[in-house]
């Protein structure tokens, strides 16, 4: 299962002080410095984004391995998830999670999600609907995996869309949508890659029907099918 039973999902110095230290060191060494502003406005070039997608032997539906163009990283994207209850619109966090959003876009373009069932609903402690496994059981991947990203300070309030794992450390196509704030803090273990901007009420309606066996965690009572998942560039 991708959500584990334990947590339910699988001294700073001022800029002025730093400047003083640097200046003192320069004076002691006999070097002459040109004035440099050590402020937050200084820009530091970010390293180019690289994404590692590793082929796996698992997967009920494999679609190859995505490529990644660094020049396209950060471009605004919207994901539209159509279900029988309505459409959920997600703003992709392309800058914060470029490798994940690239993977999701690739899978959507391959129609990997189309016709798949959301396999898990949790209604106590955490409030999530989990989807993304064409087999509908929550233990397969699309034939590749990739590392976590965007975990620093990650939280999972209502509207968060994040990667869930078929196995620890193995991100693939599965994901969850938080339809309510968790009742307790969660470890930052799952890559957030989107925010619901429209249609959270759709997920709440699904959740209100409960699970198939009446337990707080299980398959949705009524089948939830992703009829289509599409990507829109802005």
mmCIF file with all atom_site columns, C-alpha atoms in Angstrom:
data_model
loop_
_atom_site.group_PDB
_atom_site.id
_atom_site.type_symbol
_atom_site.label_atom_id
_atom_site.label_alt_id
_atom_site.label_comp_id
_atom_site.label_asym_id
_atom_site.label_entity_id
_atom_site.label_seq_id
_atom_site.pdbx_PDB_ins_code
_atom_site.Cartn_x
_atom_site.Cartn_y
_atom_site.Cartn_z
_atom_site.occupancy
_atom_site.B_iso_or_equiv
_atom_site.pdbx_formal_charge
_atom_site.auth_seq_id
_atom_site.auth_comp_id
_atom_site.auth_asym_id
_atom_site.auth_atom_id
_atom_site.pdbx_PDB_model_num
ATOM 1   C CA . UNK A 1 1   ? 0.000   0.000  0.000   1.00 0.00 ? 1   UNK A CA 1
ATOM 2   C CA . UNK A 1 2   ? 1.241   3.469  -0.677  1.00 0.00 ? 2   UNK A CA 1
ATOM 3   C CA . UNK A 1 3   ? -0.079  4.996  2.552   1.00 0.00 ? 3   UNK A CA 1
ATOM 4   C CA . UNK A 1 4   ? 1.427   3.424  5.630   1.00 0.00 ? 4   UNK A CA 1
ATOM 5   C CA . UNK A 1 5   ? -0.436  2.795  8.877   1.00 0.00 ? 5   UNK A CA 1
ATOM 6   C CA . UNK A 1 6   ? 2.042   4.786  10.965  1.00 0.00 ? 6   UNK A CA 1
ATOM 7   C CA . UNK A 1 7   ? 1.495   8.178  9.396   1.00 0.00 ? 7   UNK A CA 1
ATOM 8   C CA . UNK A 1 8   ? -1.180  7.131  7.006   1.00 0.00 ? 8   UNK A CA 1
ATOM 9   C CA . UNK A 1 9   ? 0.661   7.797  3.736   1.00 0.00 ? 9   UNK A CA 1
ATOM 10  C CA . UNK A 1 10  ? 3.290   5.062  2.940   1.00 0.00 ? 10  UNK A CA 1
ATOM 11  C CA . UNK A 1 11  ? 20.710  29.587 14.401  1.00 0.00 ? 11  UNK A CA 1
ATOM 12  C CA . UNK A 1 12  ? 20.921  32.006 11.561  1.00 0.00 ? 12  UNK A CA 1
ATOM 13  C CA . UNK A 1 13  ? 23.093  35.146 11.478  1.00 0.00 ? 13  UNK A CA 1
ATOM 14  C CA . UNK A 1 14  ? 21.939  38.435 9.991   1.00 0.00 ? 14  UNK A CA 1
ATOM 15  C CA . UNK A 1 15  ? 23.193  39.681 6.630   1.00 0.00 ? 15  UNK A CA 1
ATOM 16  C CA . UNK A 1 16  ? 24.812  42.634 8.396   1.00 0.00 ? 16  UNK A CA 1
ATOM 17  C CA . UNK A 1 17  ? 26.836  40.372 10.676  1.00 0.00 ? 17  UNK A CA 1
ATOM 18  C CA . UNK A 1 18  ? 27.954  38.294 7.703   1.00 0.00 ? 18  UNK A CA 1
ATOM 19  C CA . UNK A 1 19  ? 29.052  41.435 5.867   1.00 0.00 ? 19  UNK A CA 1
ATOM 20  C CA . UNK A 1 20  ? 31.069  42.599 8.889   1.00 0.00 ? 20  UNK A CA 1
ATOM 21  C CA . UNK A 1 21  ? 32.882  39.266 9.118   1.00 0.00 ? 21  UNK A CA 1
ATOM 22  C CA . UNK A 1 22  ? 33.722  39.319 5.418   1.00 0.00 ? 22  UNK A CA 1
ATOM 23  C CA . UNK A 1 23  ? 35.013  42.900 5.615   1.00 0.00 ? 23  UNK A CA 1
ATOM 24  C CA . UNK A 1 24  ? 37.185  42.116 8.642   1.00 0.00 ? 24  UNK A CA 1
ATOM 25  C CA . UNK A 1 25  ? 38.704  39.113 6.940   1.00 0.00 ? 25  UNK A CA 1
ATOM 26  C CA . UNK A 1 26  ? 39.519  41.193 3.891   1.00 0.00 ? 26  UNK A CA 1
ATOM 27  C CA . UNK A 1 27  ? 41.236  43.885 5.970   1.00 0.00 ? 27  UNK A CA 1
ATOM 28  C CA . UNK A 1 28  ? 43.392  41.347 7.792   1.00 0.00 ? 28  UNK A CA 1
ATOM 29  C CA . UNK A 1 29  ? 44.559  39.791 4.574   1.00 0.00 ? 29  UNK A CA 1
ATOM 30  C CA . UNK A 1 30  ? 45.548  43.130 3.047   1.00 0.00 ? 30  UNK A CA 1
ATOM 31  C CA . UNK A 1 31  ? 43.135  42.717 0.132   1.00 0.00 ? 31  UNK A CA 1
ATOM 32  C CA . UNK A 1 32  ? 41.252  45.641 -1.336  1.00 0.00 ? 32  UNK A CA 1
ATOM 33  C CA . UNK A 1 33  ? 37.585  44.863 -1.987  1.00 0.00 ? 33  UNK A CA 1
ATOM 34  C CA . UNK A 1 34  ? 35.185  46.522 -4.335  1.00 0.00 ? 34  UNK A CA 1
ATOM 35  C CA . UNK A 1 35  ? 31.937  47.210 -2.461  1.00 0.00 ? 35  UNK A CA 1
ATOM 36  C CA . UNK A 1 36  ? 29.539  44.320 -2.898  1.00 0.00 ? 36  UNK A CA 1
ATOM 37  C CA . UNK A 1 37  ? 26.030  44.344 -1.526  1.00 0.00 ? 37  UNK A CA 1
ATOM 38  C CA . UNK A 1 38  ? 25.410  41.198 0.514   1.00 0.00 ? 38  UNK A CA 1
ATOM 39  C CA . UNK A 1 39  ? 21.657  41.456 0.490   1.00 0.00 ? 39  UNK A CA 1
ATOM 40  C CA . UNK A 1 40  ? 18.708  39.294 -0.406  1.00 0.00 ? 40  UNK A CA 1
ATOM 41  C CA . UNK A 1 41  ? 18.542  41.037 -3.787  1.00 0.00 ? 41  UNK A CA 1
ATOM 42  C CA . UNK A 1 42  ? 21.694  39.226 -4.914  1.00 0.00 ? 42  UNK A CA 1
ATOM 43  C CA . UNK A 1 43  ? 20.865  36.629 -7.506  1.00 0.00 ? 43  UNK A CA 1
ATOM 44  C CA . UNK A 1 44  ? 22.430  33.204 -7.620  1.00 0.00 ? 44  UNK A CA 1
ATOM 45  C CA . UNK A 1 45  ? 22.184  31.204 -10.810 1.00 0.00 ? 45  UNK A CA 1
ATOM 46  C CA . UNK A 1 46  ? 20.209  28.025 -10.271 1.00 0.00 ? 46  UNK A CA 1
ATOM 47  C CA . UNK A 1 47  ? 21.712  24.813 -11.585 1.00 0.00 ? 47  UNK A CA 1
ATOM 48  C CA . UNK A 1 48  ? 19.920  23.355 -14.598 1.00 0.00 ? 48  UNK A CA 1
ATOM 49  C CA . UNK A 1 49  ? 17.138  20.926 -13.793 1.00 0.00 ? 49  UNK A CA 1
ATOM 50  C CA . UNK A 1 50  ? 17.854  17.284 -14.570 1.00 0.00 ? 50  UNK A CA 1
ATOM 51  C CA . UNK A 1 51  ? 15.373  14.451 -14.139 1.00 0.00 ? 51  UNK A CA 1
ATOM 52  C CA . UNK A 1 52  ? 16.178  10.782 -13.725 1.00 0.00 ? 52  UNK A CA 1
ATOM 53  C CA . UNK A 1 53  ? 13.492  8.341  -14.854 1.00 0.00 ? 53  UNK A CA 1
ATOM 54  C CA . UNK A 1 54  ? 14.543  4.770  -14.193 1.00 0.00 ? 54  UNK A CA 1
ATOM 55  C CA . UNK A 1 55  ? 12.871  1.871  -16.051 1.00 0.00 ? 55  UNK A CA 1
ATOM 56  C CA . UNK A 1 56  ? 11.243  -0.761 -13.841 1.00 0.00 ? 56  UNK A CA 1
ATOM 57  C CA . UNK A 1 57  ? 9.886   -4.230 -14.431 1.00 0.00 ? 57  UNK A CA 1
ATOM 58  C CA . UNK A 1 58  ? 6.554   -3.505 -12.774 1.00 0.00 ? 58  UNK A CA 1
ATOM 59  C CA . UNK A 1 59  ? 3.442   -1.918 -14.130 1.00 0.00 ? 59  UNK A CA 1
ATOM 60  C CA . UNK A 1 60  ? 0.078   -3.070 -15.385 1.00 0.00 ? 60  UNK A CA 1
ATOM 61  C CA . UNK A 1 61  ? 0.293   -0.602 -18.259 1.00 0.00 ? 61  UNK A CA 1
ATOM 62  C CA . UNK A 1 62  ? 3.689   0.576  -19.462 1.00 0.00 ? 62  UNK A CA 1
ATOM 63  C CA . UNK A 1 63  ? 4.128   3.575  -21.745 1.00 0.00 ? 63  UNK A CA 1
ATOM 64  C CA . UNK A 1 64  ? 7.870   3.993  -22.141 1.00 0.00 ? 64  UNK A CA 1
ATOM 65  C CA . UNK A 1 65  ? 10.037  6.492  -20.289 1.00 0.00 ? 65  UNK A CA 1
ATOM 66  C CA . UNK A 1 66  ? 9.599   10.274 -20.535 1.00 0.00 ? 66  UNK A CA 1
ATOM 67  C CA . UNK A 1 67  ? 12.305  12.634 -21.678 1.00 0.00 ? 67  UNK A CA 1
ATOM 68  C CA . UNK A 1 68  ? 12.843  16.034 -20.110 1.00 0.00 ? 68  UNK A CA 1
ATOM 69  C CA . UNK A 1 69  ? 13.641  19.395 -21.677 1.00 0.00 ? 69  UNK A CA 1
ATOM 70  C CA . UNK A 1 70  ? 15.212  21.751 -19.151 1.00 0.00 ? 70  UNK A CA 1
ATOM 71  C CA . UNK A 1 71  ? 14.132  24.744 -21.244 1.00 0.00 ? 71  UNK A CA 1
ATOM 72  C CA . UNK A 1 72  ? 10.498  23.810 -20.645 1.00 0.00 ? 72  UNK A CA 1
ATOM 73  C CA . UNK A 1 73  ? 10.835  23.501 -16.863 1.00 0.00 ? 73  UNK A CA 1
ATOM 74  C CA . UNK A 1 74  ? 8.612   25.904 -14.974 1.00 0.00 ? 74  UNK A CA 1
ATOM 75  C CA . UNK A 1 75  ? 6.153   26.606 -17.765 1.00 0.00 ? 75  UNK A CA 1
ATOM 76  C CA . UNK A 1 76  ? 2.594   27.035 -16.419 1.00 0.00 ? 76  UNK A CA 1
ATOM 77  C CA . UNK A 1 77  ? 0.433   23.934 -16.787 1.00 0.00 ? 77  UNK A CA 1
ATOM 78  C CA . UNK A 1 78  ? -3.065  22.955 -15.762 1.00 0.00 ? 78  UNK A CA 1
ATOM 79  C CA . UNK A 1 79  ? -4.271  19.382 -15.335 1.00 0.00 ? 79  UNK A CA 1
ATOM 80  C CA . UNK A 1 80  ? -7.965  18.592 -15.862 1.00 0.00 ? 80  UNK A CA 1
ATOM 81  C CA . UNK A 1 81  ? -9.158  15.346 -14.290 1.00 0.00 ? 81  UNK A CA 1
ATOM 82  C CA . UNK A 1 82  ? -12.598 14.343 -15.556 1.00 0.00 ? 82  UNK A CA 1
ATOM 83  C CA . UNK A 1 83  ? -14.704 11.937 -13.488 1.00 0.00 ? 83  UNK A CA 1
ATOM 84  C CA . UNK A 1 84  ? -18.343 10.856 -13.448 1.00 0.00 ? 84  UNK A CA 1
ATOM 85  C CA . UNK A 1 85  ? -18.895 13.295 -10.568 1.00 0.00 ? 85  UNK A CA 1
ATOM 86  C CA . UNK A 1 86  ? -17.349 16.249 -12.384 1.00 0.00 ? 86  UNK A CA 1
ATOM 87  C CA . UNK A 1 87  ? -13.978 17.724 -13.324 1.00 0.00 ? 87  UNK A CA 1
ATOM 88  C CA . UNK A 1 88  ? -11.139 18.555 -10.954 1.00 0.00 ? 88  UNK A CA 1
ATOM 89  C CA . UNK A 1 89  ? -8.804  21.296 -12.192 1.00 0.00 ? 89  UNK A CA 1
ATOM 90  C CA . UNK A 1 90  ? -5.267  21.328 -10.846 1.00 0.00 ? 90  UNK A CA 1
ATOM 91  C CA . UNK A 1 91  ? -2.620  24.023 -11.152 1.00 0.00 ? 91  UNK A CA 1
ATOM 92  C CA . UNK A 1 92  ? 0.692   22.238 -11.622 1.00 0.00 ? 92  UNK A CA 1
ATOM 93  C CA . UNK A 1 93  ? 3.650   23.242 -9.442  1.00 0.00 ? 93  UNK A CA 1
ATOM 94  C CA . UNK A 1 94  ? 6.023   23.160 -12.374 1.00 0.00 ? 94  UNK A CA 1
ATOM 95  C CA . UNK A 1 95  ? 8.759   25.264 -10.774 1.00 0.00 ? 95  UNK A CA 1
ATOM 96  C CA . UNK A 1 96  ? 8.734   23.429 -7.456  1.00 0.00 ? 96  UNK A CA 1
ATOM 97  C CA . UNK A 1 97  ? 8.355   19.913 -8.873  1.00 0.00 ? 97  UNK A CA 1
ATOM 98  C CA . UNK A 1 98  ? 9.510   19.979 -12.517 1.00 0.00 ? 98  UNK A CA 1
ATOM 99  C CA . UNK A 1 99  ? 10.343  16.274 -12.780 1.00 0.00 ? 99  UNK A CA 1
ATOM 100 C CA . UNK A 1 100 ? 7.045   15.168 -11.267 1.00 0.00 ? 100 UNK A CA 1
ATOM 101 C CA . UNK A 1 101 ? 4.899   17.519 -13.331 1.00 0.00 ? 101 UNK A CA 1
ATOM 102 C CA . UNK A 1 102 ? 6.795   16.473 -16.455 1.00 0.00 ? 102 UNK A CA 1
ATOM 103 C CA . UNK A 1 103 ? 6.076   12.823 -15.657 1.00 0.00 ? 103 UNK A CA 1
ATOM 104 C CA . UNK A 1 104 ? 2.394   13.495 -14.997 1.00 0.00 ? 104 UNK A CA 1
ATOM 105 C CA . UNK A 1 105 ? 2.100   15.459 -18.248 1.00 0.00 ? 105 UNK A CA 1
ATOM 106 C CA . UNK A 1 106 ? 3.773   12.637 -20.139 1.00 0.00 ? 106 UNK A CA 1
ATOM 107 C CA . UNK A 1 107 ? 1.418   10.022 -18.688 1.00 0.00 ? 107 UNK A CA 1
ATOM 108 C CA . UNK A 1 108 ? -1.622  12.165 -19.402 1.00 0.00 ? 108 UNK A CA 1
ATOM 109 C CA . UNK A 1 109 ? -0.457  12.597 -22.993 1.00 0.00 ? 109 UNK A CA 1
ATOM 110 C CA . UNK A 1 110 ? -0.158  8.818  -23.306 1.00 0.00 ? 110 UNK A CA 1
ATOM 111 C CA . UNK A 1 111 ? -3.714  8.478  -21.875 1.00 0.00 ? 111 UNK A CA 1
ATOM 112 C CA . UNK A 1 112 ? -2.248  6.331  -19.144 1.00 0.00 ? 112 UNK A CA 1
ATOM 113 C CA . UNK A 1 113 ? -4.876  7.433  -16.617 1.00 0.00 ? 113 UNK A CA 1
ATOM 114 C CA . UNK A 1 114 ? -7.898  7.284  -18.914 1.00 0.00 ? 114 UNK A CA 1
ATOM 115 C CA . UNK A 1 115 ? -10.458 4.740  -17.733 1.00 0.00 ? 115 UNK A CA 1
ATOM 116 C CA . UNK A 1 116 ? -8.626  3.964  -14.491 1.00 0.00 ? 116 UNK A CA 1
ATOM 117 C CA . UNK A 1 117 ? -10.355 3.713  -11.114 1.00 0.00 ? 117 UNK A CA 1
ATOM 118 C CA . UNK A 1 118 ? -9.393  5.677  -8.023  1.00 0.00 ? 118 UNK A CA 1
ATOM 119 C CA . UNK A 1 119 ? -8.566  2.797  -5.701  1.00 0.00 ? 119 UNK A CA 1
ATOM 120 C CA . UNK A 1 120 ? -8.477  4.311  -2.210  1.00 0.00 ? 120 UNK A CA 1
ATOM 121 C CA . UNK A 1 121 ? -10.422 6.711  -0.034  1.00 0.00 ? 121 UNK A CA 1
ATOM 122 C CA . UNK A 1 122 ? -9.459  7.671  3.515   1.00 0.00 ? 122 UNK A CA 1
ATOM 123 C CA . UNK A 1 123 ? -12.000 9.462  5.714   1.00 0.00 ? 123 UNK A CA 1
ATOM 124 C CA . UNK A 1 124 ? -10.416 9.576  9.183   1.00 0.00 ? 124 UNK A CA 1
ATOM 125 C CA . UNK A 1 125 ? -7.217  11.318 10.298  1.00 0.00 ? 125 UNK A CA 1
ATOM 126 C CA . UNK A 1 126 ? -6.237  12.147 6.747   1.00 0.00 ? 126 UNK A CA 1
ATOM 127 C CA . UNK A 1 127 ? -8.736  12.908 4.037   1.00 0.00 ? 127 UNK A CA 1
ATOM 128 C CA . UNK A 1 128 ? -7.525  11.784 0.648   1.00 0.00 ? 128 UNK A CA 1
ATOM 129 C CA . UNK A 1 129 ? -8.660  10.167 -2.577  1.00 0.00 ? 129 UNK A CA 1
ATOM 130 C CA . UNK A 1 130 ? -5.934  8.103  -4.219  1.00 0.00 ? 130 UNK A CA 1
ATOM 131 C CA . UNK A 1 131 ? -5.806  7.381  -7.950  1.00 0.00 ? 131 UNK A CA 1
ATOM 132 C CA . UNK A 1 132 ? -3.365  6.692  -10.770 1.00 0.00 ? 132 UNK A CA 1
ATOM 133 C CA . UNK A 1 133 ? -3.076  2.895  -10.942 1.00 0.00 ? 133 UNK A CA 1
ATOM 134 C CA . UNK A 1 134 ? -4.689  1.503  -14.108 1.00 0.00 ? 134 UNK A CA 1
ATOM 135 C CA . UNK A 1 135 ? -4.989  -1.864 -12.335 1.00 0.00 ? 135 UNK A CA 1
ATOM 136 C CA . UNK A 1 136 ? -7.094  -0.186 -9.654  1.00 0.00 ? 136 UNK A CA 1
ATOM 137 C CA . UNK A 1 137 ? -5.288  -1.826 -6.733  1.00 0.00 ? 137 UNK A CA 1
ATOM 138 C CA . UNK A 1 138 ? -2.525  0.615  -5.793  1.00 0.00 ? 138 UNK A CA 1
ATOM 139 C CA . UNK A 1 139 ? 0.635   -1.430 -6.309  1.00 0.00 ? 139 UNK A CA 1
ATOM 140 C CA . UNK A 1 140 ? 1.788   -0.808 -9.872  1.00 0.00 ? 140 UNK A CA 1
ATOM 141 C CA . UNK A 1 141 ? 3.742   1.862  -11.725 1.00 0.00 ? 141 UNK A CA 1
ATOM 142 C CA . UNK A 1 142 ? 3.960   2.993  -15.366 1.00 0.00 ? 142 UNK A CA 1
ATOM 143 C CA . UNK A 1 143 ? 7.175   1.093  -16.059 1.00 0.00 ? 143 UNK A CA 1
ATOM 144 C CA . UNK A 1 144 ? 9.540   3.697  -14.600 1.00 0.00 ? 144 UNK A CA 1
ATOM 145 C CA . UNK A 1 145 ? 10.224  5.460  -11.334 1.00 0.00 ? 145 UNK A CA 1
ATOM 146 C CA . UNK A 1 146 ? 11.840  8.733  -10.254 1.00 0.00 ? 146 UNK A CA 1
ATOM 147 C CA . UNK A 1 147 ? 13.086  10.379 -7.031  1.00 0.00 ? 147 UNK A CA 1
ATOM 148 C CA . UNK A 1 148 ? 11.195  12.645 -4.630  1.00 0.00 ? 148 UNK A CA 1
ATOM 149 C CA . UNK A 1 149 ? 11.339  16.413 -4.955  1.00 0.00 ? 149 UNK A CA 1
ATOM 150 C CA . UNK A 1 150 ? 9.766   19.506 -3.356  1.00 0.00 ? 150 UNK A CA 1
ATOM 151 C CA . UNK A 1 151 ? 9.771   17.908 0.095   1.00 0.00 ? 151 UNK A CA 1
ATOM 152 C CA . UNK A 1 152 ? 11.363  20.745 2.113   1.00 0.00 ? 152 UNK A CA 1
ATOM 153 C CA . UNK A 1 153 ? 8.593   21.994 4.390   1.00 0.00 ? 153 UNK A CA 1
ATOM 154 C CA . UNK A 1 154 ? 5.958   20.002 2.498   1.00 0.00 ? 154 UNK A CA 1
ATOM 155 C CA . UNK A 1 155 ? 2.461   20.010 4.022   1.00 0.00 ? 155 UNK A CA 1
ATOM 156 C CA . UNK A 1 156 ? -0.764  18.494 2.744   1.00 0.00 ? 156 UNK A CA 1
ATOM 157 C CA . UNK A 1 157 ? -3.767  20.751 3.383   1.00 0.00 ? 157 UNK A CA 1
ATOM 158 C CA . UNK A 1 158 ? -7.046  20.475 1.483   1.00 0.00 ? 158 UNK A CA 1
ATOM 159 C CA . UNK A 1 159 ? -6.480  20.910 -2.234  1.00 0.00 ? 159 UNK A CA 1
ATOM 160 C CA . UNK A 1 160 ? -2.991  19.415 -2.278  1.00 0.00 ? 160 UNK A CA 1
ATOM 161 C CA . UNK A 1 161 ? -2.168  16.968 -5.064  1.00 0.00 ? 161 UNK A CA 1
ATOM 162 C CA . UNK A 1 162 ? 0.872   14.814 -4.295  1.00 0.00 ? 162 UNK A CA 1
ATOM 163 C CA . UNK A 1 163 ? 2.614   11.648 -5.427  1.00 0.00 ? 163 UNK A CA 1
ATOM 164 C CA . UNK A 1 164 ? 1.843   8.434  -3.588  1.00 0.00 ? 164 UNK A CA 1
ATOM 165 C CA . UNK A 1 165 ? 4.133   5.448  -3.847  1.00 0.00 ? 165 UNK A CA 1
ATOM 166 C CA . UNK A 1 166 ? 3.645   1.892  -4.974  1.00 0.00 ? 166 UNK A CA 1
ATOM 167 C CA . UNK A 1 167 ? 6.730   1.133  -2.873  1.00 0.00 ? 167 UNK A CA 1
ATOM 168 C CA . UNK A 1 168 ? 8.917   3.328  -0.599  1.00 0.00 ? 168 UNK A CA 1
ATOM 169 C CA . UNK A 1 169 ? 11.146  5.598  -2.657  1.00 0.00 ? 169 UNK A CA 1
ATOM 170 C CA . UNK A 1 170 ? 9.496   4.560  -5.900  1.00 0.00 ? 170 UNK A CA 1
ATOM 171 C CA . UNK A 1 171 ? 7.429   7.335  -7.442  1.00 0.00 ? 171 UNK A CA 1
ATOM 172 C CA . UNK A 1 172 ? 5.403   6.503  -10.520 1.00 0.00 ? 172 UNK A CA 1
ATOM 173 C CA . UNK A 1 173 ? 1.909   7.379  -11.685 1.00 0.00 ? 173 UNK A CA 1
ATOM 174 C CA . UNK A 1 174 ? -0.075  7.139  -8.457  1.00 0.00 ? 174 UNK A CA 1
ATOM 175 C CA . UNK A 1 175 ? -1.200  10.308 -6.706  1.00 0.00 ? 175 UNK A CA 1
ATOM 176 C CA . UNK A 1 176 ? -3.607  11.531 -4.056  1.00 0.00 ? 176 UNK A CA 1
ATOM 177 C CA . UNK A 1 177 ? -5.862  14.551 -3.660  1.00 0.00 ? 177 UNK A CA 1
ATOM 178 C CA . UNK A 1 178 ? -6.376  15.963 -0.160  1.00 0.00 ? 178 UNK A CA 1
ATOM 179 C CA . UNK A 1 179 ? -10.013 17.016 0.225   1.00 0.00 ? 179 UNK A CA 1
ATOM 180 C CA . UNK A 1 180 ? -9.619  18.085 3.870   1.00 0.00 ? 180 UNK A CA 1
ATOM 181 C CA . UNK A 1 181 ? -6.874  19.283 6.181   1.00 0.00 ? 181 UNK A CA 1
ATOM 182 C CA . UNK A 1 182 ? -5.189  16.358 7.992   1.00 0.00 ? 182 UNK A CA 1
ATOM 183 C CA . UNK A 1 183 ? -6.028  15.961 11.681  1.00 0.00 ? 183 UNK A CA 1
ATOM 184 C CA . UNK A 1 184 ? -2.344  15.703 12.607  1.00 0.00 ? 184 UNK A CA 1
ATOM 185 C CA . UNK A 1 185 ? 0.999   16.772 11.083  1.00 0.00 ? 185 UNK A CA 1
ATOM 186 C CA . UNK A 1 186 ? 2.303   14.522 8.340   1.00 0.00 ? 186 UNK A CA 1
ATOM 187 C CA . UNK A 1 187 ? 5.926   13.842 7.560   1.00 0.00 ? 187 UNK A CA 1
ATOM 188 C CA . UNK A 1 188 ? 7.086   15.511 4.329   1.00 0.00 ? 188 UNK A CA 1
ATOM 189 C CA . UNK A 1 189 ? 7.389   12.206 2.493   1.00 0.00 ? 189 UNK A CA 1
ATOM 190 C CA . UNK A 1 190 ? 5.213   12.722 -0.598  1.00 0.00 ? 190 UNK A CA 1
ATOM 191 C CA . UNK A 1 191 ? 6.040   15.125 -3.404  1.00 0.00 ? 191 UNK A CA 1
ATOM 192 C CA . UNK A 1 192 ? 3.418   17.881 -3.732  1.00 0.00 ? 192 UNK A CA 1
ATOM 193 C CA . UNK A 1 193 ? 3.047   18.739 -7.408  1.00 0.00 ? 193 UNK A CA 1
ATOM 194 C CA . UNK A 1 194 ? -0.284  20.520 -7.745  1.00 0.00 ? 194 UNK A CA 1
ATOM 195 C CA . UNK A 1 195 ? -3.061  22.535 -6.128  1.00 0.00 ? 195 UNK A CA 1
ATOM 196 C CA . UNK A 1 196 ? -6.770  22.084 -6.838  1.00 0.00 ? 196 UNK A CA 1
ATOM 197 C CA . UNK A 1 197 ? -8.111  25.389 -8.142  1.00 0.00 ? 197 UNK A CA 1
ATOM 198 C CA . UNK A 1 198 ? -11.566 24.147 -9.112  1.00 0.00 ? 198 UNK A CA 1
ATOM 199 C CA . UNK A 1 199 ? -13.568 21.008 -8.362  1.00 0.00 ? 199 UNK A CA 1
ATOM 200 C CA . UNK A 1 200 ? -12.579 20.225 -4.791  1.00 0.00 ? 200 UNK A CA 1
ATOM 201 C CA . UNK A 1 201 ? -16.314 19.869 -4.154  1.00 0.00 ? 201 UNK A CA 1
ATOM 202 C CA . UNK A 1 202 ? -16.246 16.956 -6.616  1.00 0.00 ? 202 UNK A CA 1
ATOM 203 C CA . UNK A 1 203 ? -13.792 15.064 -4.412  1.00 0.00 ? 203 UNK A CA 1
ATOM 204 C CA . UNK A 1 204 ? -15.778 15.939 -1.295  1.00 0.00 ? 204 UNK A CA 1
ATOM 205 C CA . UNK A 1 205 ? -18.950 14.498 -2.843  1.00 0.00 ? 205 UNK A CA 1
ATOM 206 C CA . UNK A 1 206 ? -17.096 11.283 -3.601  1.00 0.00 ? 206 UNK A CA 1
ATOM 207 C CA . UNK A 1 207 ? -15.783 11.152 -0.040  1.00 0.00 ? 207 UNK A CA 1
ATOM 208 C CA . UNK A 1 208 ? -19.188 11.801 1.476   1.00 0.00 ? 208 UNK A CA 1
ATOM 209 C CA . UNK A 1 209 ? -20.401 8.466  0.098   1.00 0.00 ? 209 UNK A CA 1
ATOM 210 C CA . UNK A 1 210 ? -17.767 6.627  2.134   1.00 0.00 ? 210 UNK A CA 1
ATOM 211 C CA . UNK A 1 211 ? -15.940 3.409  1.368   1.00 0.00 ? 211 UNK A CA 1
ATOM 212 C CA . UNK A 1 212 ? -17.230 0.155  -0.081  1.00 0.00 ? 212 UNK A CA 1
ATOM 213 C CA . UNK A 1 213 ? -16.897 -1.729 3.211   1.00 0.00 ? 213 UNK A CA 1
ATOM 214 C CA . UNK A 1 214 ? -17.848 1.164  5.494   1.00 0.00 ? 214 UNK A CA 1
ATOM 215 C CA . UNK A 1 215 ? -14.355 1.352  6.997   1.00 0.00 ? 215 UNK A CA 1
ATOM 216 C CA . UNK A 1 216 ? -12.488 4.670  7.233   1.00 0.00 ? 216 UNK A CA 1
ATOM 217 C CA . UNK A 1 217 ? -9.989  3.469  4.644   1.00 0.00 ? 217 UNK A CA 1
ATOM 218 C CA . UNK A 1 218 ? -10.731 1.461  1.517   1.00 0.00 ? 218 UNK A CA 1
ATOM 219 C CA . UNK A 1 219 ? -12.060 1.588  -2.016  1.00 0.00 ? 219 UNK A CA 1
ATOM 220 C CA . UNK A 1 220 ? -14.707 4.257  -2.659  1.00 0.00 ? 220 UNK A CA 1
ATOM 221 C CA . UNK A 1 221 ? -18.262 3.026  -2.173  1.00 0.00 ? 221 UNK A CA 1
ATOM 222 C CA . UNK A 1 222 ? -19.146 3.947  -5.731  1.00 0.00 ? 222 UNK A CA 1
ATOM 223 C CA . UNK A 1 223 ? -16.494 3.416  -8.424  1.00 0.00 ? 223 UNK A CA 1
ATOM 224 C CA . UNK A 1 224 ? -14.634 6.593  -9.300  1.00 0.00 ? 224 UNK A CA 1
ATOM 225 C CA . UNK A 1 225 ? -13.279 6.473  -12.845 1.00 0.00 ? 225 UNK A CA 1
ATOM 226 C CA . UNK A 1 226 ? -10.896 8.982  -14.371 1.00 0.00 ? 226 UNK A CA 1
ATOM 227 C CA . UNK A 1 227 ? -12.564 9.206  -17.748 1.00 0.00 ? 227 UNK A CA 1
ATOM 228 C CA . UNK A 1 228 ? -9.779  11.474 -18.983 1.00 0.00 ? 228 UNK A CA 1
ATOM 229 C CA . UNK A 1 229 ? -6.794  13.466 -17.746 1.00 0.00 ? 229 UNK A CA 1
ATOM 230 C CA . UNK A 1 230 ? -5.669  16.311 -19.964 1.00 0.00 ? 230 UNK A CA 1
ATOM 231 C CA . UNK A 1 231 ? -2.906  18.900 -19.826 1.00 0.00 ? 231 UNK A CA 1
ATOM 232 C CA . UNK A 1 232 ? -3.386  22.533 -20.784 1.00 0.00 ? 232 UNK A CA 1
ATOM 233 C CA . UNK A 1 233 ? -0.437  24.890 -21.316 1.00 0.00 ? 233 UNK A CA 1
ATOM 234 C CA . UNK A 1 234 ? -0.987  28.467 -20.260 1.00 0.00 ? 234 UNK A CA 1
#
